[in-house]
Tab-separated table of C-alpha atoms in Angstrom:
chain	number	residue	atom	x	y	z
A	1	MET	CA	-4.795	5.151	18.824
A	2	THR	CA	-7.011	7.463	16.810
A	3	ALA	CA	-5.252	9.952	14.577
A	4	GLY	CA	-6.158	13.529	15.349
A	5	SER	CA	-6.661	16.454	13.078
A	6	GLY	CA	-4.039	18.723	14.658
A	7	VAL	CA	-0.747	19.709	13.095
A	8	ALA	CA	2.128	17.435	14.065
A	9	SER	CA	5.853	17.783	13.695
A	10	PRO	CA	7.375	15.967	10.692
A	11	SER	CA	9.523	14.056	13.205
A	12	ASP	CA	6.470	12.881	15.169
A	13	LEU	CA	6.152	9.143	14.550
A	14	SER	CA	2.474	9.280	15.517
A	15	ASP	CA	1.625	11.838	12.818
A	16	PRO	CA	-0.816	10.130	10.386
A	17	ASP	CA	0.761	12.086	7.526
A	18	ARG	CA	4.173	10.515	8.140
A	19	HIS	CA	5.194	7.771	5.697
A	20	GLY	CA	8.140	5.437	5.309
A	21	ASP	CA	9.939	7.715	2.854
A	22	GLN	CA	10.660	10.095	5.750
A	23	ASP	CA	12.615	7.308	7.456
A	24	ALA	CA	14.617	6.209	4.413
A	25	ALA	CA	17.368	8.814	4.582
A	26	PRO	CA	20.185	8.680	2.009
A	27	GLY	CA	22.890	6.239	2.978
A	28	LEU	CA	20.613	3.909	4.942
A	29	VAL	CA	19.721	0.375	3.850
A	30	ASP	CA	16.015	0.857	3.179
A	31	PHE	CA	13.557	-1.508	4.858
A	32	ALA	CA	11.077	1.341	5.423
A	33	VAL	CA	9.662	1.924	1.911
A	34	ASN	CA	7.784	-0.791	0.019
A	35	VAL	CA	9.031	0.199	-3.446
A	36	ARG	CA	10.684	-2.510	-5.522
A	37	GLY	CA	14.003	-1.045	-6.614
A	38	THR	CA	14.254	1.060	-9.783
A	39	PRO	CA	11.981	1.139	-12.864
A	40	PRO	CA	12.568	-1.654	-15.394
A	41	PRO	CA	14.162	-0.644	-18.712
A	42	PHE	CA	10.985	-1.082	-20.785
A	43	VAL	CA	9.151	1.435	-18.582
A	44	LEU	CA	12.015	3.907	-18.705
A	45	ASP	CA	12.103	3.514	-22.493
A	46	ALA	CA	8.379	4.289	-22.734
A	47	ILE	CA	8.833	7.431	-20.644
A	48	THR	CA	11.962	8.546	-22.484
A	49	ARG	CA	10.360	8.257	-25.916
A	50	GLY	CA	7.944	11.032	-25.042
A	51	LEU	CA	10.331	13.467	-23.367
A	52	GLY	CA	10.908	15.419	-26.567
A	53	ASP	CA	7.189	16.149	-26.713
A	54	LEU	CA	6.738	17.712	-23.276
A	55	ALA	CA	5.740	21.075	-24.734
A	56	ARG	CA	2.437	19.441	-25.697
A	57	TYR	CA	-0.371	19.001	-23.158
A	58	PRO	CA	-1.289	15.380	-22.397
A	59	GLY	CA	-3.685	14.333	-25.149
A	60	LEU	CA	-6.778	12.174	-25.394
A	61	ASP	CA	-4.823	9.517	-27.278
A	62	ASP	CA	-2.312	9.274	-24.404
A	63	GLU	CA	-5.164	8.771	-21.952
A	64	ARG	CA	-7.007	6.338	-24.222
A	65	ARG	CA	-3.957	4.056	-24.544
A	66	ALA	CA	-3.519	3.926	-20.759
A	67	VAL	CA	-7.228	3.322	-20.127
A	68	GLU	CA	-7.442	0.569	-22.726
A	69	ALA	CA	-4.392	-1.222	-21.282
A	70	ILE	CA	-5.911	-1.098	-17.787
A	71	ALA	CA	-9.344	-2.218	-18.964
A	72	ALA	CA	-7.881	-5.150	-20.917
A	73	THR	CA	-5.807	-6.232	-17.920
A	74	HIS	CA	-8.820	-6.532	-15.644
A	75	GLY	CA	-11.514	-7.495	-18.163
A	76	ARG	CA	-13.369	-4.229	-17.604
A	77	ALA	CA	-14.955	-1.723	-19.948
A	78	PRO	CA	-12.925	1.469	-20.539
A	79	GLY	CA	-15.803	3.365	-18.932
A	80	ASP	CA	-14.960	1.646	-15.617
A	81	VAL	CA	-11.470	3.179	-15.455
A	82	LEU	CA	-10.393	6.460	-13.884
A	83	LEU	CA	-6.716	7.419	-14.134
A	84	LEU	CA	-5.033	8.629	-10.955
A	85	SER	CA	-1.935	10.581	-10.045
A	86	GLY	CA	-1.038	7.882	-7.531
A	87	ALA	CA	-3.423	6.067	-5.196
A	88	ALA	CA	-3.618	9.060	-2.836
A	89	ASP	CA	-5.350	10.964	-5.648
A	90	GLY	CA	-8.194	8.458	-5.464
A	91	PHE	CA	-8.562	8.774	-1.697
A	92	GLU	CA	-8.767	12.565	-2.009
A	93	MET	CA	-11.772	12.149	-4.350
A	94	LEU	CA	-13.847	10.033	-1.962
A	95	PRO	CA	-15.555	12.982	-0.202
A	96	ARG	CA	-17.140	13.857	-3.580
A	97	LEU	CA	-19.344	10.791	-3.146
A	98	GLY	CA	-21.360	12.670	-0.529
A	99	VAL	CA	-21.121	9.908	2.069
A	100	ARG	CA	-22.452	10.541	5.571
A	101	HIS	CA	-20.466	8.058	7.651
A	102	ALA	CA	-17.219	6.253	6.789
A	103	ALA	CA	-15.927	3.109	8.488
A	104	LEU	CA	-12.185	2.492	8.220
A	105	ILE	CA	-10.965	-1.063	8.741
A	106	GLN	CA	-7.843	-0.698	10.893
A	107	PRO	CA	-4.883	-1.002	11.112
A	108	SER	CA	-4.453	0.318	7.592
A	109	PHE	CA	-2.958	3.008	5.361
A	110	THR	CA	-3.460	6.481	6.830
A	111	GLU	CA	-4.262	8.546	3.721
A	112	PRO	CA	-8.012	7.753	3.511
A	113	GLU	CA	-8.520	9.036	7.038
A	114	ILE	CA	-6.613	12.243	6.306
A	115	ALA	CA	-8.734	12.962	3.205
A	116	LEU	CA	-12.064	12.202	4.865
A	117	ARG	CA	-11.331	14.169	8.032
A	118	ALA	CA	-10.262	17.182	5.968
A	119	ALA	CA	-13.685	17.069	4.288
A	120	GLY	CA	-15.533	16.756	7.607
A	121	VAL	CA	-16.819	13.223	6.988
A	122	PRO	CA	-17.660	11.425	10.289
A	123	ILE	CA	-15.434	8.369	10.778
A	124	THR	CA	-15.674	5.178	12.817
A	125	GLN	CA	-12.420	3.295	13.362
A	126	VAL	CA	-13.173	-0.417	13.050
A	127	THR	CA	-10.059	-1.763	14.736
A	128	LEU	CA	-9.475	-5.473	14.222
A	129	ASP	CA	-7.702	-7.665	16.747
A	130	GLU	CA	-4.679	-9.724	15.787
A	131	PRO	CA	-4.533	-11.583	13.396
A	132	TRP	CA	-6.682	-8.854	11.802
A	133	ARG	CA	-9.302	-10.934	10.003
A	134	LEU	CA	-12.451	-9.321	8.621
A	135	SER	CA	-14.622	-11.870	10.396
A	136	GLY	CA	-14.116	-9.749	13.518
A	137	ALA	CA	-15.085	-6.451	11.882
A	138	GLN	CA	-17.889	-4.644	13.727
A	139	VAL	CA	-18.956	-2.191	11.026
A	140	PRO	CA	-21.798	0.147	12.063
A	141	ASP	CA	-24.991	-0.347	10.079
A	142	THR	CA	-25.049	3.409	9.452
A	143	ALA	CA	-21.726	3.372	7.577
A	144	ASP	CA	-22.358	4.113	3.902
A	145	LEU	CA	-18.652	3.900	3.032
A	146	VAL	CA	-16.238	1.147	4.152
A	147	ILE	CA	-12.526	1.352	3.317
A	148	LEU	CA	-9.946	-1.403	3.650
A	149	GLY	CA	-6.642	-2.493	2.168
A	150	ASN	CA	-6.085	-5.861	0.505
A	151	PRO	CA	-3.392	-6.879	1.203
A	152	THR	CA	-3.414	-4.524	4.150
A	153	ASN	CA	-0.638	-2.088	4.963
A	154	PRO	CA	1.051	-2.591	7.456
A	155	THR	CA	-0.173	-6.035	8.582
A	156	SER	CA	0.446	-7.760	5.205
A	157	VAL	CA	-2.834	-9.673	5.683
A	158	LEU	CA	-4.679	-10.748	2.528
A	159	HIS	CA	-8.452	-10.921	3.007
A	160	PRO	CA	-10.567	-13.455	1.093
A	161	ARG	CA	-12.952	-11.979	-1.460
A	162	GLU	CA	-15.823	-13.634	0.399
A	163	SER	CA	-14.997	-11.664	3.567
A	164	ILE	CA	-15.157	-8.401	1.649
A	165	ASP	CA	-18.404	-9.441	-0.007
A	166	ALA	CA	-19.875	-9.953	3.477
A	167	LEU	CA	-19.376	-6.235	4.232
A	168	ARG	CA	-21.783	-5.150	1.481
A	169	ARG	CA	-25.137	-3.600	2.391
A	170	PRO	CA	-27.818	-1.690	0.433
A	171	GLY	CA	-26.752	1.948	0.136
A	172	ARG	CA	-23.131	1.250	1.113
A	173	LEU	CA	-19.988	1.644	-0.994
A	174	ILE	CA	-16.914	-0.531	-0.451
A	175	VAL	CA	-13.450	0.876	-1.241
A	176	VAL	CA	-10.566	-1.589	-1.521
A	177	ASP	CA	-6.997	-0.302	-1.654
A	178	GLU	CA	-5.109	-2.823	-3.809
A	179	ALA	CA	-1.781	-0.987	-3.964
A	180	PHE	CA	0.114	-4.259	-3.387
A	181	ALA	CA	-2.297	-6.748	-4.960
A	182	ASP	CA	-0.173	-7.221	-8.085
A	183	LEU	CA	2.536	-8.850	-5.938
A	184	THR	CA	0.280	-11.408	-4.244
A	185	ARG	CA	0.268	-15.109	-5.095
A	186	GLY	CA	-2.022	-17.982	-4.225
A	187	VAL	CA	-0.942	-21.329	-2.795
A	188	ASP	CA	-0.906	-22.645	-6.364
A	189	GLY	CA	1.341	-19.801	-7.514
A	190	GLY	CA	-1.492	-17.975	-9.290
A	191	LEU	CA	-1.357	-14.192	-9.297
A	192	GLU	CA	-3.676	-11.864	-7.385
A	193	PRO	CA	-5.842	-14.624	-5.886
A	194	GLN	CA	-8.110	-12.270	-3.896
A	195	SER	CA	-8.153	-9.194	-6.138
A	196	LEU	CA	-11.516	-7.597	-6.860
A	197	ALA	CA	-10.240	-5.499	-9.754
A	198	SER	CA	-12.219	-7.608	-12.220
A	199	ALA	CA	-15.405	-7.705	-10.123
A	200	ASN	CA	-18.275	-5.692	-11.594
A	201	TRP	CA	-20.010	-5.028	-8.290
A	202	PRO	CA	-22.043	-1.816	-8.603
A	203	ASP	CA	-21.076	-0.770	-5.069
A	204	LEU	CA	-17.320	-1.426	-5.336
A	205	ILE	CA	-14.380	0.937	-5.818
A	206	VAL	CA	-10.902	-0.542	-6.313
A	207	ILE	CA	-7.850	1.718	-6.120
A	208	ARG	CA	-4.576	0.488	-7.627
A	209	SER	CA	-1.075	1.836	-8.120
A	210	VAL	CA	1.906	0.894	-10.268
A	211	THR	CA	4.380	2.953	-8.269
A	212	LYS	CA	5.384	0.234	-5.773
A	213	THR	CA	6.000	-2.722	-8.070
A	214	PHE	CA	7.608	-0.770	-10.909
A	215	GLY	CA	9.756	1.606	-8.826
A	216	LEU	CA	7.799	4.714	-9.842
A	217	ALA	CA	6.942	6.375	-6.538
A	218	GLY	CA	8.325	9.682	-7.771
A	219	LEU	CA	6.175	9.684	-10.920
A	220	ARG	CA	2.715	9.233	-9.295
A	221	ALA	CA	0.623	6.906	-11.433
A	222	GLY	CA	-2.344	4.685	-10.647
A	223	TYR	CA	-6.000	4.075	-11.443
A	224	LEU	CA	-9.431	3.481	-9.966
A	225	LEU	CA	-12.022	0.921	-11.069
A	226	ALA	CA	-15.745	1.381	-10.447
A	227	ALA	CA	-19.110	1.592	-12.182
A	228	PRO	CA	-19.476	4.580	-14.550
A	229	GLU	CA	-22.097	6.171	-12.267
A	230	ILE	CA	-19.585	6.265	-9.416
A	231	LEU	CA	-16.814	7.570	-11.656
A	232	ALA	CA	-19.025	10.462	-12.767
A	233	ARG	CA	-19.375	11.576	-9.145
A	234	LEU	CA	-15.659	11.224	-8.492
A	235	ARG	CA	-14.721	13.251	-11.593
A	236	ALA	CA	-16.905	16.215	-10.636
A	237	GLY	CA	-14.702	19.289	-10.347
A	238	ARG	CA	-11.505	17.454	-11.199
A	239	ARG	CA	-8.718	19.528	-12.687
A	240	PRO	CA	-7.817	19.075	-16.380
A	241	TRP	CA	-4.632	17.176	-17.321
A	242	ALA	CA	-4.666	15.254	-14.053
A	243	LEU	CA	-1.775	13.028	-15.190
A	244	SER	CA	1.406	14.052	-16.942
A	245	THR	CA	2.430	12.616	-20.303
A	246	PRO	CA	5.276	10.572	-18.694
A	247	ALA	CA	2.836	9.113	-16.151
A	248	LEU	CA	0.426	8.093	-18.922
A	249	ALA	CA	3.261	6.467	-20.880
A	250	ALA	CA	4.353	4.587	-17.758
A	251	LEU	CA	0.839	3.314	-17.046
A	252	THR	CA	0.461	2.048	-20.619
A	253	ALA	CA	3.781	0.193	-20.384
A	254	CYS	CA	3.152	-1.260	-16.919
A	255	LEU	CA	-0.276	-2.610	-17.915
A	256	GLY	CA	0.925	-4.035	-21.221
A	257	ASP	CA	2.195	-7.544	-21.963
A	258	GLU	CA	5.765	-6.791	-20.894
A	259	GLY	CA	4.478	-5.246	-17.695
A	260	HIS	CA	2.414	-8.355	-16.921
A	261	ARG	CA	5.477	-10.578	-17.358
A	262	TYR	CA	7.547	-8.278	-15.165
A	263	CYS	CA	4.860	-8.269	-12.458
A	264	ALA	CA	4.700	-12.058	-12.408
A	265	GLU	CA	8.463	-12.283	-11.969
A	266	GLN	CA	8.444	-9.666	-9.206
A	267	ALA	CA	5.653	-11.527	-7.394
A	268	ARG	CA	7.746	-14.698	-7.507
A	269	ARG	CA	10.792	-12.857	-6.162
A	270	VAL	CA	8.799	-11.199	-3.412
A	271	ALA	CA	7.449	-14.556	-2.236
A	272	ALA	CA	10.959	-16.039	-2.141
A	273	GLU	CA	12.503	-13.017	-0.402
A	274	ARG	CA	9.674	-12.824	2.117
A	275	ALA	CA	9.974	-16.523	3.005
A	276	GLU	CA	13.740	-16.178	3.586
A	277	MET	CA	13.133	-13.008	5.569
A	278	VAL	CA	10.585	-14.670	7.846
A	279	ASP	CA	12.989	-17.546	8.472
A	280	GLU	CA	15.816	-15.172	9.342
A	281	LEU	CA	13.705	-12.983	11.621
A	282	THR	CA	12.340	-16.072	13.354
A	283	ARG	CA	15.866	-17.416	13.793
A	284	ILE	CA	16.765	-14.489	16.048
A	285	GLY	CA	13.543	-14.817	18.024
A	286	LEU	CA	11.374	-12.120	16.447
A	287	VAL	CA	7.678	-12.815	15.891
A	288	VAL	CA	6.290	-12.137	12.426
A	289	VAL	CA	2.620	-11.575	13.151
A	290	ALA	CA	-0.148	-12.992	10.967
A	291	GLU	CA	0.661	-14.638	7.630
A	292	PRO	CA	2.285	-12.063	5.335
A	293	ALA	CA	1.074	-11.834	1.743
A	294	ALA	CA	2.458	-8.429	0.679
A	295	PRO	CA	6.044	-7.288	-0.027
A	296	PHE	CA	6.525	-6.482	3.670
A	297	VAL	CA	6.131	-8.112	7.063
A	298	LEU	CA	4.930	-6.866	10.446
A	299	VAL	CA	7.151	-7.801	13.372
A	300	GLU	CA	6.531	-7.632	17.114
A	301	VAL	CA	9.281	-5.529	18.673
A	302	PRO	CA	8.889	-4.192	22.229
A	303	ARG	CA	10.121	-0.592	22.513
A	304	ALA	CA	10.080	-0.430	18.730
A	305	THR	CA	10.726	3.315	18.565
A	306	GLU	CA	13.997	2.968	20.453
A	307	VAL	CA	15.025	-0.027	18.366
A	308	LYS	CA	14.244	1.937	15.193
A	309	GLN	CA	16.427	4.852	16.256
A	310	ARG	CA	19.324	2.592	17.231
A	311	LEU	CA	19.105	0.826	13.864
A	312	VAL	CA	19.512	4.182	12.131
A	313	ASP	CA	22.858	4.515	13.903
A	314	ARG	CA	23.835	1.197	12.315
A	315	GLY	CA	22.747	2.224	8.833
A	316	PHE	CA	19.224	0.753	8.563
A	317	ALA	CA	15.847	2.416	7.974
A	318	VAL	CA	12.744	0.574	9.248
A	319	ARG	CA	9.118	1.698	9.404
A	320	SER	CA	7.616	2.651	12.735
A	321	CYS	CA	3.976	1.600	13.227
A	322	ALA	CA	3.281	4.305	15.808
A	323	ASN	CA	0.860	6.153	13.497
A	324	PHE	CA	-1.266	3.156	12.509
A	325	VAL	CA	-4.589	2.889	14.327
A	326	GLY	CA	-4.558	-0.213	16.539
A	327	LEU	CA	-0.771	-0.575	16.636
A	328	GLY	CA	1.877	1.575	18.307
A	329	ASP	CA	5.286	1.138	19.911
A	330	GLY	CA	5.233	-2.648	19.758
A	331	HIS	CA	5.628	-3.257	16.021
A	332	LEU	CA	7.884	-2.488	13.064
A	333	ARG	CA	7.109	-2.953	9.376
A	334	LEU	CA	9.952	-4.330	7.262
A	335	ALA	CA	9.989	-4.345	3.459
A	336	ALA	CA	10.972	-7.632	1.820
A	337	ARG	CA	14.574	-7.449	0.675
A	338	PRO	CA	17.273	-9.877	-0.578
A	339	VAL	CA	18.511	-12.278	2.077
A	340	ASP	CA	22.000	-10.747	2.332
A	341	GLN	CA	20.466	-7.413	3.339
A	342	VAL	CA	18.115	-9.175	5.757
A	343	ARG	CA	21.029	-10.961	7.441
A	344	ALA	CA	22.820	-7.663	7.866
A	345	LEU	CA	19.667	-6.235	9.452
A	346	THR	CA	19.201	-9.135	11.865
A	347	ALA	CA	22.848	-8.863	12.902
A	348	ALA	CA	22.239	-5.187	13.670
A	349	ILE	CA	19.083	-6.033	15.634
A	350	GLU	CA	21.043	-8.514	17.736
A	351	GLN	CA	23.631	-5.807	18.430
A	352	VAL	CA	20.852	-3.432	19.485
A	353	ARG	CA	19.443	-6.080	21.819
A	354	GLU	CA	22.838	-6.496	23.467
A	355	GLU	CA	23.235	-2.751	23.772
A	356	MET	CA	19.843	-2.374	25.418
A	357	ARG	CA	20.515	-5.254	27.801
A	358	ASP	CA	23.792	-3.635	28.813
A	359	GLY	CA	21.882	-0.457	29.551
A	360	ASN	CA	19.503	-2.416	31.839
A	361	ARG	CA	16.615	-1.829	29.469
A	362	VAL	CA	13.783	-4.182	28.589
A	363	ASP	CA	15.037	-7.042	26.436
A	364	VAL	CA	13.756	-6.811	22.866
């Protein structure tokens, strides 16, 4: 499946501009959106402290504090940091690099394709086969921009740094979407085992977000890491005051010491919830494909669109994969949730199976 450039209905599950938030209607138990609950108190406190000062434009000191917190976190110079109004802001800047040919490692997040197609950048879809390892990536030699997620949305696959390094070529830029990297753990329990945020490669761009882990999707806050020469090209023509004062306060808090402790605890919880979730899904005969490393899992579900709609009737929102290149109506993405919610979901799935069997449909 290759996403087109035409206008699609908001209800069209194959529309590349459709995201999980459109499935998570009020009143449904949300397995569709990969946001971890609500913001922690220390982040809310940081935002609240500045609300009385909203008549003032965001200042250089606000930006400096956020940049310094990010740079210290990743061992980078402040000149390597570009603040973003969410990760999508970074993808929208990529056409400013003047690239001639972009290769998108698929399946993956749809926003980079939308931004590049809107700018008229030629695209090659490099669609990996299950289990979606980069060793199978056939990237054209002419591609001067390669984009991938790590861990990848929606497959939850975490690529080794060495596999990304192998994609580098003279004259080529590598963009790594690390929106979920802060919730990954190594086999030894170490955090972010494959992150490239601290790598000073001159041809590397890393895009990160705090909105998922800290429950800030509505605030739009993130950052981009790259060499100063690349950042200068990305900034060209950017609007002033790109981030609001509350977003800058949130970034500073999330990348501070308290934010680091919170992230580590959330990563531990995600690993525990995901393991229980995989066990429960496997118990009812569903196949969790690949080895999940992100706060979500990809599940094989024949006639997934019908199953998704029937689950809505039972009070559950799940993410269709119909608009991900290389997937379609055979998979659902499920956000990691506490085991009691997962058990309620699997009970509903079993009911849907029975319903579909009774209707002489294909067994799911």
